[in-house]
Amino acid sequence: MYFAALLARTEDGWEASDTELDDVETLNDLADLAREAAVDDDTVVAFIEQEDAWFGVVRVDGEDDPRVFLSNAAIAARSSYGAMLTDELLGRDDDDATDDLDSLDLDGTEDGEPESDNNVEDDDPLDAVNGSDGPPHGPLGDAALLADLGVSEKELLALDGDALSTIADSLGCTEVLEAVR
C-alpha cells in the first residue's frame, strides 16, 4: 500500500493534497504533477511511502530538474513507483527493463532442455548475490534536498519508522500532511 502526497509551499505556509500516482510512469510525470500543484512556481515536495518499508522525497522548484531522495533504494526498486525513481537516479532508461528481459538466460527450460554445465562463464559468482548491477541497499539520491527547509542531510539519512511525519514536523506542516493521510 502506497501513500503519496504533494506539499506545496505558499506565502501562508504549506498546502497538502493527497495524490494518485496511477498515471505517473516517469519522474517527469511526477514533476509535472507537482508543478500543477505549485503556487507561483514555488517549492513542491512530493512524499511517497510504502508501508514503512521505504520512503521517497521528490522536490520540484519551478522549472528546475526534480531532486530525489530514497531511504532504501534496494527495497524501493521492488515496487513500481520506487523502481521508477531508482531507475531515474541510477540513469537507467525506460528501455533498460525490456533489454534486461531480452538478455535473460532462461537455461533452456522453456524448451524442456536441461541446463548444460559446459558453458561456464568468467562472471563473478558473487555478483548475483551482492546485486552489483542493482540499486544499493540504503539511501540513494540527494540527501540535502530539504536542508534549506529545515531537514539536514544528516537528519534525513537517520530517519526510519514514520519518516514522513518527522519531515513534515521539521517543515512545519504536520497538521496539513495528517489531513490528507
PDB file of N, CA and C in Angstrom, residues 128-168:
ATOM      1  N   ALA A 128      25.732 -11.986  -8.514  1.00  0.00           N
ATOM      2  CA  ALA A 128      24.311 -12.308  -8.359  1.00  0.00           C
ATOM      3  C   ALA A 128      23.886 -12.178  -6.909  1.00  0.00           C
ATOM      4  N   VAL A 129      24.754 -12.573  -6.001  1.00  0.00           N
ATOM      5  CA  VAL A 129      24.424 -12.496  -4.576  1.00  0.00           C
ATOM      6  C   VAL A 129      24.424 -11.053  -4.097  1.00  0.00           C
ATOM      7  N   ASN A 130      25.449 -10.301  -4.467  1.00  0.00           N
ATOM      8  CA  ASN A 130      25.584  -8.922  -3.998  1.00  0.00           C
ATOM      9  C   ASN A 130      24.752  -7.947  -4.806  1.00  0.00           C
ATOM     10  N   GLY A 131      24.272  -8.368  -5.962  1.00  0.00           N
ATOM     11  CA  GLY A 131      23.459  -7.476  -6.790  1.00  0.00           C
ATOM     12  C   GLY A 131      24.243  -6.269  -7.261  1.00  0.00           C
ATOM     13  N   SER A 132      25.457  -6.476  -7.767  1.00  0.00           N
ATOM     14  CA  SER A 132      26.315  -5.362  -8.139  1.00  0.00           C
ATOM     15  C   SER A 132      25.683  -4.474  -9.214  1.00  0.00           C
ATOM     16  N   ASP A 133      24.795  -5.024 -10.021  1.00  0.00           N
ATOM     17  CA  ASP A 133      24.129  -4.215 -11.031  1.00  0.00           C
ATOM     18  C   ASP A 133      22.855  -3.582 -10.491  1.00  0.00           C
ATOM     19  N   GLY A 134      22.450  -3.959  -9.308  1.00  0.00           N
ATOM     20  CA  GLY A 134      21.218  -3.453  -8.735  1.00  0.00           C
ATOM     21  C   GLY A 134      21.438  -2.214  -7.905  1.00  0.00           C
ATOM     22  N   PRO A 135      20.356  -1.655  -7.415  1.00  0.00           N
ATOM     23  CA  PRO A 135      20.447  -0.462  -6.585  1.00  0.00           C
ATOM     24  C   PRO A 135      21.089  -0.787  -5.236  1.00  0.00           C
ATOM     25  N   PRO A 136      21.673   0.207  -4.597  1.00  0.00           N
ATOM     26  CA  PRO A 136      22.338  -0.029  -3.319  1.00  0.00           C
ATOM     27  C   PRO A 136      21.338  -0.295  -2.194  1.00  0.00           C
ATOM     28  N   HIS A 137      21.775  -1.064  -1.232  1.00  0.00           N
ATOM     29  CA  HIS A 137      20.983  -1.279  -0.030  1.00  0.00           C
ATOM     30  C   HIS A 137      21.227  -0.083   0.870  1.00  0.00           C
ATOM     31  N   GLY A 138      20.263   0.795   0.930  1.00  0.00           N
ATOM     32  CA  GLY A 138      20.399   2.017   1.713  1.00  0.00           C
ATOM     33  C   GLY A 138      19.978   3.221   0.902  1.00  0.00           C
ATOM     34  N   PRO A 139      20.272   4.394   1.412  1.00  0.00           N
ATOM     35  CA  PRO A 139      19.824   5.635   0.776  1.00  0.00           C
ATOM     36  C   PRO A 139      20.440   5.860  -0.600  1.00  0.00           C
ATOM     37  N   LEU A 140      19.686   6.569  -1.422  1.00  0.00           N
ATOM     38  CA  LEU A 140      20.147   6.927  -2.757  1.00  0.00           C
ATOM     39  C   LEU A 140      19.539   8.274  -3.114  1.00  0.00           C
ATOM     40  N   GLY A 141      20.325   9.130  -3.714  1.00  0.00           N
ATOM     41  CA  GLY A 141      19.814  10.408  -4.186  1.00  0.00           C
ATOM     42  C   GLY A 141      20.402  11.572  -3.432  1.00  0.00           C
ATOM     43  N   ASP A 142      19.699  12.681  -3.476  1.00  0.00           N
ATOM     44  CA  ASP A 142      20.143  13.956  -2.924  1.00  0.00           C
ATOM     45  C   ASP A 142      19.647  14.103  -1.488  1.00  0.00           C
ATOM     46  N   ALA A 143      20.467  13.722  -0.538  1.00  0.00           N
ATOM     47  CA  ALA A 143      20.061  13.785   0.871  1.00  0.00           C
ATOM     48  C   ALA A 143      20.002  15.217   1.394  1.00  0.00           C
ATOM     49  N   ALA A 144      20.503  16.170   0.639  1.00  0.00           N
ATOM     50  CA  ALA A 144      20.474  17.572   1.066  1.00  0.00           C
ATOM     51  C   ALA A 144      19.303  18.342   0.447  1.00  0.00           C
ATOM     52  N   LEU A 145      18.366  17.648  -0.182  1.00  0.00           N
ATOM     53  CA  LEU A 145      17.303  18.347  -0.905  1.00  0.00           C
ATOM     54  C   LEU A 145      16.367  19.150  -0.003  1.00  0.00           C
ATOM     55  N   LEU A 146      16.341  18.863   1.301  1.00  0.00           N
ATOM     56  CA  LEU A 146      15.470  19.616   2.212  1.00  0.00           C
ATOM     57  C   LEU A 146      16.257  20.461   3.212  1.00  0.00           C
ATOM     58  N   ALA A 147      17.561  20.568   3.031  1.00  0.00           N
ATOM     59  CA  ALA A 147      18.418  21.267   4.008  1.00  0.00           C
ATOM     60  C   ALA A 147      17.983  22.713   4.219  1.00  0.00           C
ATOM     61  N   ASP A 148      17.648  23.416   3.156  1.00  0.00           N
ATOM     62  CA  ASP A 148      17.235  24.813   3.302  1.00  0.00           C
ATOM     63  C   ASP A 148      15.827  24.952   3.882  1.00  0.00           C
ATOM     64  N   LEU A 149      15.114  23.836   4.010  1.00  0.00           N
ATOM     65  CA  LEU A 149      13.760  23.853   4.571  1.00  0.00           C
ATOM     66  C   LEU A 149      13.734  23.345   6.014  1.00  0.00           C
ATOM     67  N   GLY A 150      14.897  22.999   6.570  1.00  0.00           N
ATOM     68  CA  GLY A 150      14.953  22.605   7.968  1.00  0.00           C
ATOM     69  C   GLY A 150      15.268  21.149   8.247  1.00  0.00           C
ATOM     70  N   VAL A 151      15.509  20.348   7.215  1.00  0.00           N
ATOM     71  CA  VAL A 151      15.864  18.944   7.411  1.00  0.00           C
ATOM     72  C   VAL A 151      17.253  18.745   6.816  1.00  0.00           C
ATOM     73  N   SER A 152      18.250  18.635   7.688  1.00  0.00           N
ATOM     74  CA  SER A 152      19.621  18.497   7.218  1.00  0.00           C
ATOM     75  C   SER A 152      19.846  17.136   6.579  1.00  0.00           C
ATOM     76  N   GLU A 153      20.926  17.046   5.839  1.00  0.00           N
ATOM     77  CA  GLU A 153      21.304  15.791   5.200  1.00  0.00           C
ATOM     78  C   GLU A 153      21.466  14.692   6.247  1.00  0.00           C
ATOM     79  N   LYS A 154      22.135  15.020   7.330  1.00  0.00           N
ATOM     80  CA  LYS A 154      22.358  14.044   8.412  1.00  0.00           C
ATOM     81  C   LYS A 154      21.039  13.569   9.012  1.00  0.00           C
ATOM     82  N   GLU A 155      20.110  14.495   9.231  1.00  0.00           N
ATOM     83  CA  GLU A 155      18.797  14.134   9.788  1.00  0.00           C
ATOM     84  C   GLU A 155      18.007  13.247   8.831  1.00  0.00           C
ATOM     85  N   LEU A 156      18.036  13.586   7.547  1.00  0.00           N
ATOM     86  CA  LEU A 156      17.287  12.803   6.565  1.00  0.00           C
ATOM     87  C   LEU A 156      17.833  11.379   6.470  1.00  0.00           C
ATOM     88  N   LEU A 157      19.146  11.246   6.497  1.00  0.00           N
ATOM     89  CA  LEU A 157      19.766   9.923   6.415  1.00  0.00           C
ATOM     90  C   LEU A 157      19.495   9.066   7.650  1.00  0.00           C
ATOM     91  N   ALA A 158      19.217   9.703   8.780  1.00  0.00           N
ATOM     92  CA  ALA A 158      18.996   8.966  10.032  1.00  0.00           C
ATOM     93  C   ALA A 158      17.540   8.559  10.238  1.00  0.00           C
ATOM     94  N   LEU A 159      16.637   9.007   9.384  1.00  0.00           N
ATOM     95  CA  LEU A 159      15.214   8.739   9.588  1.00  0.00           C
ATOM     96  C   LEU A 159      14.852   7.280   9.343  1.00  0.00           C
ATOM     97  N   ASP A 160      13.946   6.796  10.172  1.00  0.00           N
ATOM     98  CA  ASP A 160      13.333   5.489   9.965  1.00  0.00           C
ATOM     99  C   ASP A 160      11.940   5.553  10.566  1.00  0.00           C
ATOM    100  N   GLY A 161      11.201   4.484  10.476  1.00  0.00           N
ATOM    101  CA  GLY A 161       9.831   4.488  11.013  1.00  0.00           C
ATOM    102  C   GLY A 161       8.950   5.434  10.234  1.00  0.00           C
ATOM    103  N   ASP A 162       8.228   6.277  10.935  1.00  0.00           N
ATOM    104  CA  ASP A 162       7.318   7.220  10.299  1.00  0.00           C
ATOM    105  C   ASP A 162       8.085   8.474   9.885  1.00  0.00           C
ATOM    106  N   ALA A 163       8.946   8.321   8.907  1.00  0.00           N
ATOM    107  CA  ALA A 163       9.835   9.389   8.476  1.00  0.00           C
ATOM    108  C   ALA A 163       9.079  10.589   7.922  1.00  0.00           C
ATOM    109  N   LEU A 164       7.996  10.356   7.195  1.00  0.00           N
ATOM    110  CA  LEU A 164       7.281  11.471   6.582  1.00  0.00           C
ATOM    111  C   LEU A 164       6.693  12.413   7.621  1.00  0.00           C
ATOM    112  N   SER A 165       6.232  11.869   8.730  1.00  0.00           N
ATOM    113  CA  SER A 165       5.727  12.727   9.808  1.00  0.00           C
ATOM    114  C   SER A 165       6.845  13.540  10.430  1.00  0.00           C
ATOM    115  N   THR A 166       8.004  12.934  10.571  1.00  0.00           N
ATOM    116  CA  THR A 166       9.158  13.643  11.122  1.00  0.00           C
ATOM    117  C   THR A 166       9.579  14.775  10.191  1.00  0.00           C
ATOM    118  N   ILE A 167       9.601  14.503   8.895  1.00  0.00           N
ATOM    119  CA  ILE A 167       9.943  15.538   7.921  1.00  0.00           C
ATOM    120  C   ILE A 167       8.903  16.649   7.956  1.00  0.00           C
ATOM    121  N   ALA A 168       7.633  16.266   7.960  1.00  0.00           N
ATOM    122  CA  ALA A 168       6.563  17.266   7.995  1.00  0.00           C
ATOM    123  C   ALA A 168       6.656  18.124   9.241  1.00  0.00           C
TER     124      ALA A 168
END
